[in-house]
Amino acid sequence: MYIVMVTPECAPVAKVGGLSDVVQGLAYELSIRGNAVEVILPKYDCMWYDRIWGLEKVFSDLWVPFHDQQIHCDVYFGFMEGVKCFFIDPHSDHNFFNRGQFYGENDDPQRFAFFSKAALEFMLQSGKHPDIIHCHDWQTALLPVLLYSQYWHRGMTHPRVCFTLHNLKHQGITGKFILRQVGLNPAEFVNQERLLDNFNPHAINLMKGGIVYSNFITTVSPNYAQEIQNSGFGYGLQHTLHVHGGKFGGVLNGIDYNMWNPEIDHTLPSHYSADSLDNKYVNKEALRNRLLLQHNYKPIISVVTRLDEQKGVGLIQHGIHYALAHGCQFVLLGTSPDPEINNQFLAIKHQLNNNPDCHLEISYNDELARLIYAGSDMMLVPSAFEPCGLSQMIALKYGTVPIVRSVGGLADTVFDADYSHRPYHERNGYCFQDLNNEGLESAMHRAIGLWYTYPQYFRELIQNGMRYDYSWNYPAVHYLNIFNYIKE
Ligand code: GLC
């Protein structure tokens, strides 16, 4: 099958959140299964260019109609971790992708509306007729709308569109003027059945447009698929998802075990697997040395995350104090685009400066992240909501017991040691429900208790988690089934 993924992010070169890892991991898995897979990204100035192999200009005559102009673009090609990628580079006064950041600009809806149109124009002009166009999040949601209302008439009758929702909190709610810019007549598209926002009568909702016009919509875990149809986690799109429920489902994300695997992770001081678990503790000692933590008989509880409200920052802060007061060491690696949140963590760091059991690192560093996954005993993921979550799956693979709030994809991947309905050998962590300190404490208390009182059971819990297969193996088959279904 010929699949083109159109996306605002792809690891490792354009990475803000988990979406980037998902696109890279899925694209790679689909291609090693014999499909022709290509990715289309904007050519951002702030990408990690040293991670692109063989970058060259391959197309210099792409003209994209936008508002009352024709915008000239160059298209580059390169490989990223074995994935083929085209990069669209527009030349205009808008300077769309040379802003020094991926998102956070006032004209984000316009920047990505342009990108969606340019991706289609590129496919048309270069004669690409993929079987499937796979779009990701609101940034590319206009693509199916444009495909069926403009490009179909220009001969692109073959491709079918799958649209994946990674986070309903961000929907691309914006002004109607965007439609005119991409050549769509507002009179035709601004109504309840199409792009009109369900709550703001003066706004359009790009994600809604993607849901209405795509041939299939997925989200990144089965449980989140339920939540966004039936609760406030749908952020106003519940009704739209019900109306289109016949072409909607949850597919659990995977992680790429070529990248996340303690048996081969070349950054680790010591490799290990479920059958050589003792070597994990060489990494624990290395982590302590690196962060100047005291060597003592205590578990290390860690957090590695983007410090976003979604991730439960208040509970993370409470977790630090609770862990230190209950015989644990605590390590955090994370940063926020919001300076206010960073300052809160810097204040706690300052307050705990002389505590030999604690280290907070308010930044991001891939190599340190890996040492933390490998060197800690437990990892906290107390999210307020979580479409899928990748860190708990990485933690499981690295033999670090996840302590999670049972929400979204966390509930699909972590099964409580005490209360799960699953058999013992399938239980792999600790879960809590209530989004408050007592909820968090109830799970931390049980996890810490097991570590101290029944170390052999704690070890079994670790091994249960390491034996799960959360690679792209199953999800890729699931996506291929969906692609085949809509292709017919
Ligand atoms: C978003 C979600 C996260 C998910 C990721 C990849 O970042 O917040 O839960 O794992 O997308 O789909």
Coordinates of C-alpha atoms and ligand atoms in Angstrom, one line a residue:
M1 CA 0.0 0.0 0.0
Y2 CA 1.1 3.6 -0.7
I3 CA 0.7 5.7 2.4
V4 CA 1.5 9.4 2.8
M5 CA 1.5 10.9 6.3
V6 CA 0.9 14.6 6.6
T7 CA 2.0 15.9 10.0
P8 CA 3.2 18.9 11.9
E9 CA 5.8 16.8 13.8
C10 CA 8.0 13.8 13.3
A11 CA 10.7 12.5 15.6
P12 CA 13.6 13.1 15.8
V13 CA 13.8 16.3 13.7
A14 CA 10.6 18.1 14.5
K15 CA 9.6 17.1 18.0
V16 CA 7.3 18.8 20.5
G17 CA 5.3 16.0 22.0
G18 CA 4.4 12.3 21.7
L19 CA 2.8 12.9 18.3
S20 CA 6.2 13.1 16.7
D21 CA 7.3 9.7 18.1
V22 CA 4.0 8.1 17.0
V23 CA 4.4 9.3 13.4
Q24 CA 8.0 8.2 13.2
G25 CA 7.3 4.8 14.8
L26 CA 4.2 4.0 12.8
A27 CA 5.8 5.1 9.5
Y28 CA 8.8 3.0 10.1
E29 CA 6.8 -0.1 11.1
L30 CA 4.5 0.2 8.1
S31 CA 7.5 0.5 5.8
I32 CA 9.3 -2.5 7.1
R33 CA 6.1 -4.4 6.5
G34 CA 6.4 -3.7 2.8
N35 CA 4.4 -0.6 2.3
A36 CA 5.6 2.5 0.6
V37 CA 5.5 5.2 3.2
E38 CA 6.3 8.9 2.9
V39 CA 6.0 11.7 5.4
I40 CA 5.3 15.4 4.5
L41 CA 6.4 18.0 7.0
P42 CA 6.9 21.8 6.9
K43 CA 10.5 22.8 6.5
Y44 CA 10.8 24.5 9.9
D45 CA 14.0 26.6 10.5
C46 CA 14.2 25.1 14.0
M47 CA 14.4 21.4 13.1
W48 CA 17.3 19.3 14.1
Y49 CA 18.9 19.2 10.7
D50 CA 21.8 17.0 11.8
R51 CA 19.3 14.2 12.2
I52 CA 18.2 14.3 8.5
W53 CA 20.2 12.2 6.2
G54 CA 20.9 13.2 2.5
L55 CA 18.7 16.4 2.5
E56 CA 18.4 17.8 -1.0
K57 CA 16.1 20.0 -3.0
V58 CA 13.9 17.8 -5.2
F59 CA 11.2 20.1 -6.5
S60 CA 11.4 23.9 -7.0
D61 CA 8.4 24.7 -9.0
L62 CA 5.5 24.3 -6.6
W63 CA 3.0 27.1 -6.6
V64 CA 0.3 27.1 -4.0
P65 CA -2.8 29.3 -4.3
F66 CA -3.3 31.1 -1.0
H67 CA -5.7 34.0 -0.6
D68 CA -5.1 36.3 -3.6
Q69 CA -1.5 35.0 -4.2
Q70 CA 0.3 32.1 -5.6
I71 CA 3.0 31.2 -3.1
H72 CA 6.2 29.7 -4.4
C73 CA 7.6 26.7 -2.5
D74 CA 10.7 24.5 -2.8
V75 CA 10.4 20.9 -1.6
Y76 CA 13.3 19.0 0.0
F77 CA 13.7 15.3 0.5
G78 CA 15.6 13.4 3.2
F79 CA 15.7 10.3 5.4
M80 CA 15.0 10.5 9.2
E81 CA 15.6 7.2 11.1
G82 CA 14.9 5.2 7.9
V83 CA 11.7 7.2 7.1
K84 CA 11.4 9.0 3.8
C85 CA 10.3 12.6 4.3
F86 CA 9.5 15.6 2.1
F87 CA 9.8 19.1 3.6
I88 CA 7.8 22.0 2.2
D89 CA 9.6 25.4 2.2
P90 CA 7.3 28.3 1.2
H91 CA 8.8 31.7 0.1
S92 CA 6.5 34.6 1.0
D93 CA 6.3 37.5 3.4
H94 CA 4.4 35.4 5.8
N95 CA 7.6 33.5 6.5
F96 CA 5.4 30.7 7.8
F97 CA 7.9 28.2 9.0
N98 CA 10.9 30.4 9.9
R99 CA 9.7 31.5 13.3
G100 CA 12.2 29.8 15.6
Q101 CA 9.5 27.6 17.1
F102 CA 7.1 25.0 15.9
Y103 CA 3.9 26.4 17.5
G104 CA 2.8 29.3 19.6
E105 CA 2.4 31.9 16.8
N106 CA -0.7 34.0 16.5
D107 CA -1.3 32.8 13.0
D108 CA -0.8 29.1 13.7
P109 CA -4.2 28.3 12.1
Q110 CA -3.2 30.1 9.0
R111 CA 0.3 28.5 8.9
F112 CA -1.1 25.0 9.0
A113 CA -4.0 25.7 6.7
F114 CA -1.4 26.7 4.2
F115 CA 0.6 23.6 4.9
S116 CA -2.4 21.3 4.4
K117 CA -3.1 22.9 1.1
A118 CA 0.5 22.9 0.0
A119 CA 0.8 19.2 0.9
L120 CA -2.1 18.4 -1.5
E121 CA -0.8 20.7 -4.2
F122 CA 2.6 18.9 -4.0
M123 CA 1.0 15.5 -4.3
L124 CA -1.0 16.7 -7.3
Q125 CA 1.7 18.5 -9.1
S126 CA 4.3 15.7 -8.5
G127 CA 1.9 13.0 -9.6
K128 CA 1.6 11.2 -6.3
H129 CA -1.6 9.2 -5.9
P130 CA -1.3 7.5 -2.6
D131 CA -3.9 4.9 -1.4
I132 CA -4.0 6.5 2.0
I133 CA -3.3 10.0 3.3
H134 CA -2.9 9.8 7.0
C135 CA -3.4 13.2 8.8
H136 CA -2.5 14.0 12.4
D137 CA -4.2 16.5 14.7
W138 CA -5.9 19.8 13.9
Q139 CA -3.0 21.2 12.0
T140 CA -3.7 18.9 9.1
A141 CA -7.5 18.6 9.6
L142 CA -8.3 20.8 6.6
L143 CA -6.6 18.4 4.2
P144 CA -9.6 16.0 3.8
V145 CA -11.9 19.1 3.4
L146 CA -9.7 20.4 0.6
L147 CA -9.3 17.0 -0.9
Y148 CA -13.0 16.3 -1.3
S149 CA -14.1 19.8 -2.2
Q150 CA -11.2 20.9 -4.5
Y151 CA -8.6 18.3 -5.4
W152 CA -11.1 15.6 -6.2
H153 CA -12.3 17.7 -9.1
R154 CA -8.7 18.1 -10.2
G155 CA -8.2 14.4 -10.5
M156 CA -7.2 13.2 -7.0
T157 CA -10.0 10.7 -6.8
H158 CA -7.9 7.8 -5.5
P159 CA -6.7 8.7 -2.0
R160 CA -8.7 8.0 1.1
V161 CA -8.0 9.8 4.3
C162 CA -7.5 8.5 7.9
F163 CA -7.3 11.3 10.5
T164 CA -5.8 10.6 13.9
L165 CA -6.7 12.7 16.9
H166 CA -3.8 12.9 19.4
N167 CA -5.3 15.5 21.8
L168 CA -8.8 16.9 21.8
K169 CA -7.8 19.9 23.9
H170 CA -6.3 21.5 20.8
Q171 CA -8.8 21.8 17.9
G172 CA -7.8 24.7 15.8
I173 CA -10.8 27.0 16.6
T174 CA -10.4 30.0 14.5
G175 CA -11.9 32.7 12.3
K176 CA -13.9 32.1 9.1
F177 CA -11.4 34.1 7.0
I178 CA -9.1 31.0 7.0
L179 CA -11.6 29.3 4.6
R180 CA -11.3 32.1 2.0
Q181 CA -7.5 31.9 2.2
V182 CA -7.6 28.3 1.1
G183 CA -10.3 28.9 -1.5
L184 CA -13.3 27.5 0.3
N185 CA -16.6 29.4 0.3
P186 CA -17.7 30.1 3.9
A187 CA -21.4 30.1 2.8
E188 CA -20.9 26.4 2.0
F189 CA -18.8 25.3 4.9
V190 CA -19.9 27.3 7.9
N191 CA -22.8 25.3 9.2
Q192 CA -23.5 22.8 12.0
E193 CA -22.9 19.7 9.8
R194 CA -19.5 21.0 8.6
L195 CA -17.0 23.3 10.1
L196 CA -19.0 25.6 12.4
D197 CA -17.7 25.3 15.9
N198 CA -20.3 23.6 18.1
F199 CA -20.2 26.4 20.7
N200 CA -18.9 29.5 19.1
P201 CA -21.3 30.7 16.4
H202 CA -18.6 33.0 15.0
A203 CA -15.8 30.5 14.8
I204 CA -14.9 27.5 12.7
N205 CA -13.3 24.4 14.1
L206 CA -10.7 22.7 11.9
M207 CA -10.6 19.5 13.9
K208 CA -14.4 19.2 13.4
G209 CA -13.8 19.6 9.6
G210 CA -11.3 16.8 9.7
I211 CA -13.8 14.5 11.5
V212 CA -16.6 15.3 9.1
Y213 CA -14.6 14.8 5.9
S214 CA -12.2 12.0 6.6
N215 CA -13.0 8.4 5.6
F216 CA -11.9 7.1 9.0
I217 CA -11.0 8.8 12.3
T218 CA -8.8 7.2 15.0
T219 CA -7.7 8.3 18.4
V220 CA -4.7 7.0 20.2
S221 CA -6.3 4.5 22.7
P222 CA -9.6 2.7 23.0
N223 CA -10.4 4.2 26.4
Y224 CA -9.8 7.8 25.2
A225 CA -12.1 7.0 22.3
Q226 CA -14.8 6.3 24.8
E227 CA -13.9 9.3 27.0
I228 CA -14.0 11.9 24.2
Q229 CA -17.4 10.6 23.0
N230 CA -19.0 10.5 26.4
S231 CA -17.4 13.1 28.7
G232 CA -16.0 16.6 28.9
F233 CA -12.7 15.2 27.5
G234 CA -14.3 15.7 24.1
Y235 CA -14.0 19.5 24.7
G236 CA -17.2 20.1 22.8
L237 CA -16.8 17.6 20.0
Q238 CA -18.7 14.7 21.7
H239 CA -21.8 15.2 19.5
T240 CA -19.8 15.3 16.3
L241 CA -17.9 12.1 17.3
H242 CA -21.3 10.4 17.9
V243 CA -22.7 11.5 14.6
H244 CA -19.6 10.1 12.9
G245 CA -19.2 7.2 15.3
G246 CA -19.5 4.6 12.5
K247 CA -16.1 5.6 11.1
F248 CA -14.3 6.2 14.4
G249 CA -12.3 4.0 16.8
G250 CA -9.3 3.9 19.2
V251 CA -6.0 2.3 18.2
L252 CA -3.5 2.1 21.1
N253 CA -0.2 3.7 20.2
G254 CA 3.0 1.7 20.3
I255 CA 6.6 2.7 21.0
D256 CA 9.6 1.9 18.8
Y257 CA 11.5 -0.9 20.5
N258 CA 14.5 -0.1 18.3
M259 CA 14.8 3.2 20.1
W260 CA 13.4 2.3 23.5
N261 CA 14.9 -1.0 24.7
P262 CA 17.2 -1.5 27.6
E263 CA 18.8 -4.6 25.9
I264 CA 20.3 -2.4 23.1
D265 CA 20.1 1.2 24.4
H266 CA 23.7 2.4 23.7
T267 CA 23.4 5.3 26.1
L268 CA 23.1 3.0 29.2
P269 CA 26.0 2.0 31.3
S270 CA 24.5 -1.5 31.6
H271 CA 22.1 -3.5 29.3
Y272 CA 19.4 -5.7 30.8
S273 CA 16.2 -7.6 30.1
A274 CA 13.6 -9.3 32.3
D275 CA 15.9 -12.2 32.6
S276 CA 19.0 -10.2 33.6
L277 CA 17.3 -7.7 35.9
D278 CA 20.2 -7.4 38.3
N279 CA 22.1 -5.3 35.6
K280 CA 19.3 -2.7 35.9
Y281 CA 20.8 -1.7 39.3
V282 CA 24.1 -0.8 37.7
N283 CA 22.1 2.0 36.0
K284 CA 20.5 3.0 39.3
E285 CA 24.0 3.5 40.8
A286 CA 25.1 5.4 37.7
L287 CA 22.0 7.7 38.0
R288 CA 22.8 8.4 41.6
N289 CA 26.4 9.3 40.7
R290 CA 25.3 11.5 37.8
L291 CA 22.8 13.4 39.9
L292 CA 24.9 13.4 43.1
L293 CA 22.2 11.5 45.0
Q294 CA 23.1 9.6 48.2
H295 CA 23.7 5.8 47.9
N296 CA 21.3 4.3 50.3
Y297 CA 18.6 1.5 50.5
K298 CA 15.7 3.5 49.1
P299 CA 13.7 3.3 45.9
I300 CA 14.0 6.0 43.3
I301 CA 10.7 7.5 42.1
S302 CA 10.9 9.5 38.9
V303 CA 9.0 11.8 36.5
V304 CA 10.0 12.4 32.9
T305 CA 7.5 14.7 31.2
R306 CA 6.5 17.8 29.5
L307 CA 5.4 19.9 32.5
D308 CA 1.9 20.7 31.1
E309 CA -1.3 21.1 33.1
Q310 CA -2.5 18.0 31.3
K311 CA 0.3 16.0 33.1
G312 CA -1.0 16.8 36.6
V313 CA 1.7 19.3 37.7
G314 CA 0.1 19.9 41.1
L315 CA 0.1 16.2 41.8
I316 CA 3.7 15.8 40.6
Q317 CA 4.6 18.6 43.1
H318 CA 2.8 16.8 45.9
G319 CA 4.4 13.5 44.8
I320 CA 7.9 14.9 45.4
H321 CA 7.2 15.8 49.0
Y322 CA 5.3 12.6 49.7
A323 CA 8.1 10.4 48.3
L324 CA 10.8 12.2 50.3
A325 CA 8.7 11.9 53.5
H326 CA 8.2 8.2 52.9
G327 CA 11.6 6.8 52.5
C328 CA 12.2 7.4 48.8
Q329 CA 14.5 9.3 46.5
F330 CA 12.9 11.5 43.8
V331 CA 14.2 12.5 40.3
L332 CA 12.4 14.8 37.9
L333 CA 13.3 15.7 34.3
G334 CA 11.0 18.1 32.5
T335 CA 10.3 21.5 31.3
S336 CA 7.3 23.7 30.4
P337 CA 6.7 26.3 27.7
D338 CA 4.9 28.2 30.5
P339 CA 7.5 30.2 32.6
E340 CA 5.1 30.2 35.5
I341 CA 5.2 26.4 35.8
N342 CA 9.0 26.3 35.4
N343 CA 9.3 28.8 38.2
Q344 CA 7.2 26.7 40.5
F345 CA 9.5 23.8 40.0
L346 CA 12.6 25.9 40.3
A347 CA 11.3 27.1 43.7
I348 CA 10.8 23.5 44.9
K349 CA 14.3 22.7 43.6
H350 CA 15.7 25.6 45.5
Q351 CA 13.9 24.6 48.7
L352 CA 15.2 21.0 48.4
N353 CA 18.7 22.0 47.3
N354 CA 20.5 20.4 50.1
N355 CA 18.4 17.2 50.1
P356 CA 20.7 14.3 49.1
D357 CA 17.6 12.3 48.1
C358 CA 16.3 14.6 45.4
H359 CA 17.2 16.0 42.1
L360 CA 14.9 18.2 39.9
E361 CA 16.2 19.0 36.4
I362 CA 14.1 21.7 34.7
S363 CA 15.1 21.0 31.1
Y364 CA 15.0 18.2 28.6
N365 CA 17.9 15.8 27.7
D366 CA 17.3 12.6 25.9
E367 CA 20.3 10.8 27.3
L368 CA 19.4 11.7 30.9
A369 CA 15.8 10.7 30.2
R370 CA 17.0 7.2 29.3
L371 CA 19.2 6.8 32.4
I372 CA 16.2 7.8 34.5
Y373 CA 14.0 5.3 32.9
A374 CA 16.6 2.6 33.4
G375 CA 17.8 3.7 36.8
S376 CA 14.6 4.3 38.7
D377 CA 12.3 1.9 40.5
M378 CA 9.0 3.6 39.9
M379 CA 7.6 6.4 37.7
L380 CA 4.8 8.7 38.4
V381 CA 2.3 9.6 35.6
P382 CA -0.6 11.4 37.5
S383 CA -2.2 13.0 34.4
A384 CA -5.4 15.0 34.5
F385 CA -6.2 13.5 31.0
E386 CA -4.0 11.4 28.8
P387 CA -5.0 10.4 25.2
C388 CA -2.4 7.6 25.2
G389 CA 0.8 8.5 27.1
L390 CA 4.1 7.0 26.0
S391 CA 6.2 7.4 29.2
Q392 CA 4.4 4.6 31.0
M393 CA 5.0 2.2 28.1
I394 CA 8.7 3.2 28.1
A395 CA 8.9 2.8 31.8
L396 CA 7.4 -0.7 31.6
K397 CA 9.9 -1.7 29.0
Y398 CA 12.7 -0.4 31.2
G399 CA 11.5 -2.3 34.3
T400 CA 10.3 0.8 36.1
V401 CA 6.9 0.3 37.8
P402 CA 4.4 3.0 36.6
I403 CA 2.1 4.7 39.2
V404 CA -0.6 6.3 37.1
R405 CA -4.0 7.9 37.2
S406 CA -6.4 5.5 35.4
V407 CA -7.4 7.7 32.6
G408 CA -7.2 7.6 28.8
G409 CA -4.5 5.3 27.5
L410 CA -3.0 4.9 30.9
A411 CA -6.0 2.8 31.9
D412 CA -5.4 0.7 28.7
T413 CA -1.8 -0.1 29.5
V414 CA -1.3 -0.2 33.3
F415 CA -3.0 -2.8 35.5
D416 CA -3.1 -2.4 39.2
A417 CA -1.1 -4.9 41.3
D418 CA -3.8 -5.1 43.9
Y419 CA -7.1 -4.3 42.3
S420 CA -6.9 -5.3 38.6
H421 CA -9.3 -7.9 37.3
R422 CA -6.4 -9.4 35.3
P423 CA -4.5 -12.5 36.5
Y424 CA -1.5 -11.8 38.6
H425 CA 1.1 -12.3 35.9
E426 CA -0.5 -9.5 33.8
R427 CA -0.5 -6.9 36.6
N428 CA 2.2 -4.3 36.0
G429 CA 1.8 -1.2 38.1
Y430 CA -0.3 1.0 40.4
C431 CA -3.4 3.0 39.5
F432 CA -5.6 5.6 41.2
Q433 CA -8.8 7.3 40.1
D434 CA -9.3 10.5 42.0
L435 CA -7.5 13.6 40.7
N436 CA -6.3 14.8 44.1
N437 CA -3.5 14.3 46.6
E438 CA -5.3 11.5 48.5
G439 CA -5.8 9.6 45.3
L440 CA -2.1 9.8 44.4
E441 CA -1.0 8.9 47.9
S442 CA -3.2 5.8 47.9
A443 CA -1.2 4.4 45.0
M444 CA 2.2 5.6 46.1
H445 CA 1.7 4.2 49.5
R446 CA 0.9 0.8 48.1
A447 CA 3.8 0.9 45.7
I448 CA 6.4 2.0 48.3
G449 CA 5.0 -0.6 50.7
L450 CA 5.6 -3.4 48.3
W451 CA 9.1 -2.3 47.5
Y452 CA 10.1 -2.3 51.2
T453 CA 8.0 -5.3 52.4
Y454 CA 7.9 -7.8 49.6
P455 CA 10.9 -7.1 47.3
Q456 CA 10.4 -10.4 45.5
Y457 CA 6.8 -9.5 44.6
F458 CA 8.0 -6.1 43.4
R459 CA 10.5 -7.8 41.2
E460 CA 7.8 -10.0 39.7
L461 CA 5.7 -6.9 39.0
I462 CA 8.7 -5.4 37.1
Q463 CA 9.1 -8.5 35.1
N464 CA 5.4 -8.7 34.2
G465 CA 5.7 -5.2 32.8
M466 CA 8.8 -5.9 30.8
R467 CA 7.1 -8.9 29.1
Y468 CA 4.3 -6.8 27.6
D469 CA 4.6 -6.1 23.9
Y470 CA 3.7 -2.4 23.5
S471 CA 5.7 -2.1 20.3
W472 CA 4.2 -1.1 16.9
N473 CA 3.7 -4.7 16.1
Y474 CA 0.0 -4.9 16.9
P475 CA -1.0 -1.3 16.2
A476 CA 0.5 -1.4 12.7
V477 CA -1.7 -4.4 11.8
H478 CA -4.7 -2.5 13.3
Y479 CA -3.9 0.6 11.1
L480 CA -3.4 -1.6 8.0
N481 CA -6.8 -3.2 8.6
I482 CA -8.4 0.3 8.8
F483 CA -6.5 1.5 5.6
N484 CA -7.6 -1.6 3.7
Y485 CA -11.2 -1.2 4.9
I486 CA -11.5 2.4 3.6
K487 CA -9.5 1.7 0.5
E488 CA -12.2 -0.6 -0.8
Ligands
GLC1 C1 -0.4 13.7 22.7 C2 -1.1 13.1 23.9 C3 -0.4 11.9 24.4 C4 -0.2 10.9 23.3 C5 0.6 11.5 22.2 C6 0.8 10.6 21.0 O1 0.8 14.2 23.0 O2 -1.2 14.1 24.9 O3 -1.2 11.3 25.4 O4 0.6 9.8 23.8 O5 -0.1 12.6 21.7 O6 -0.4 10.1 20.4

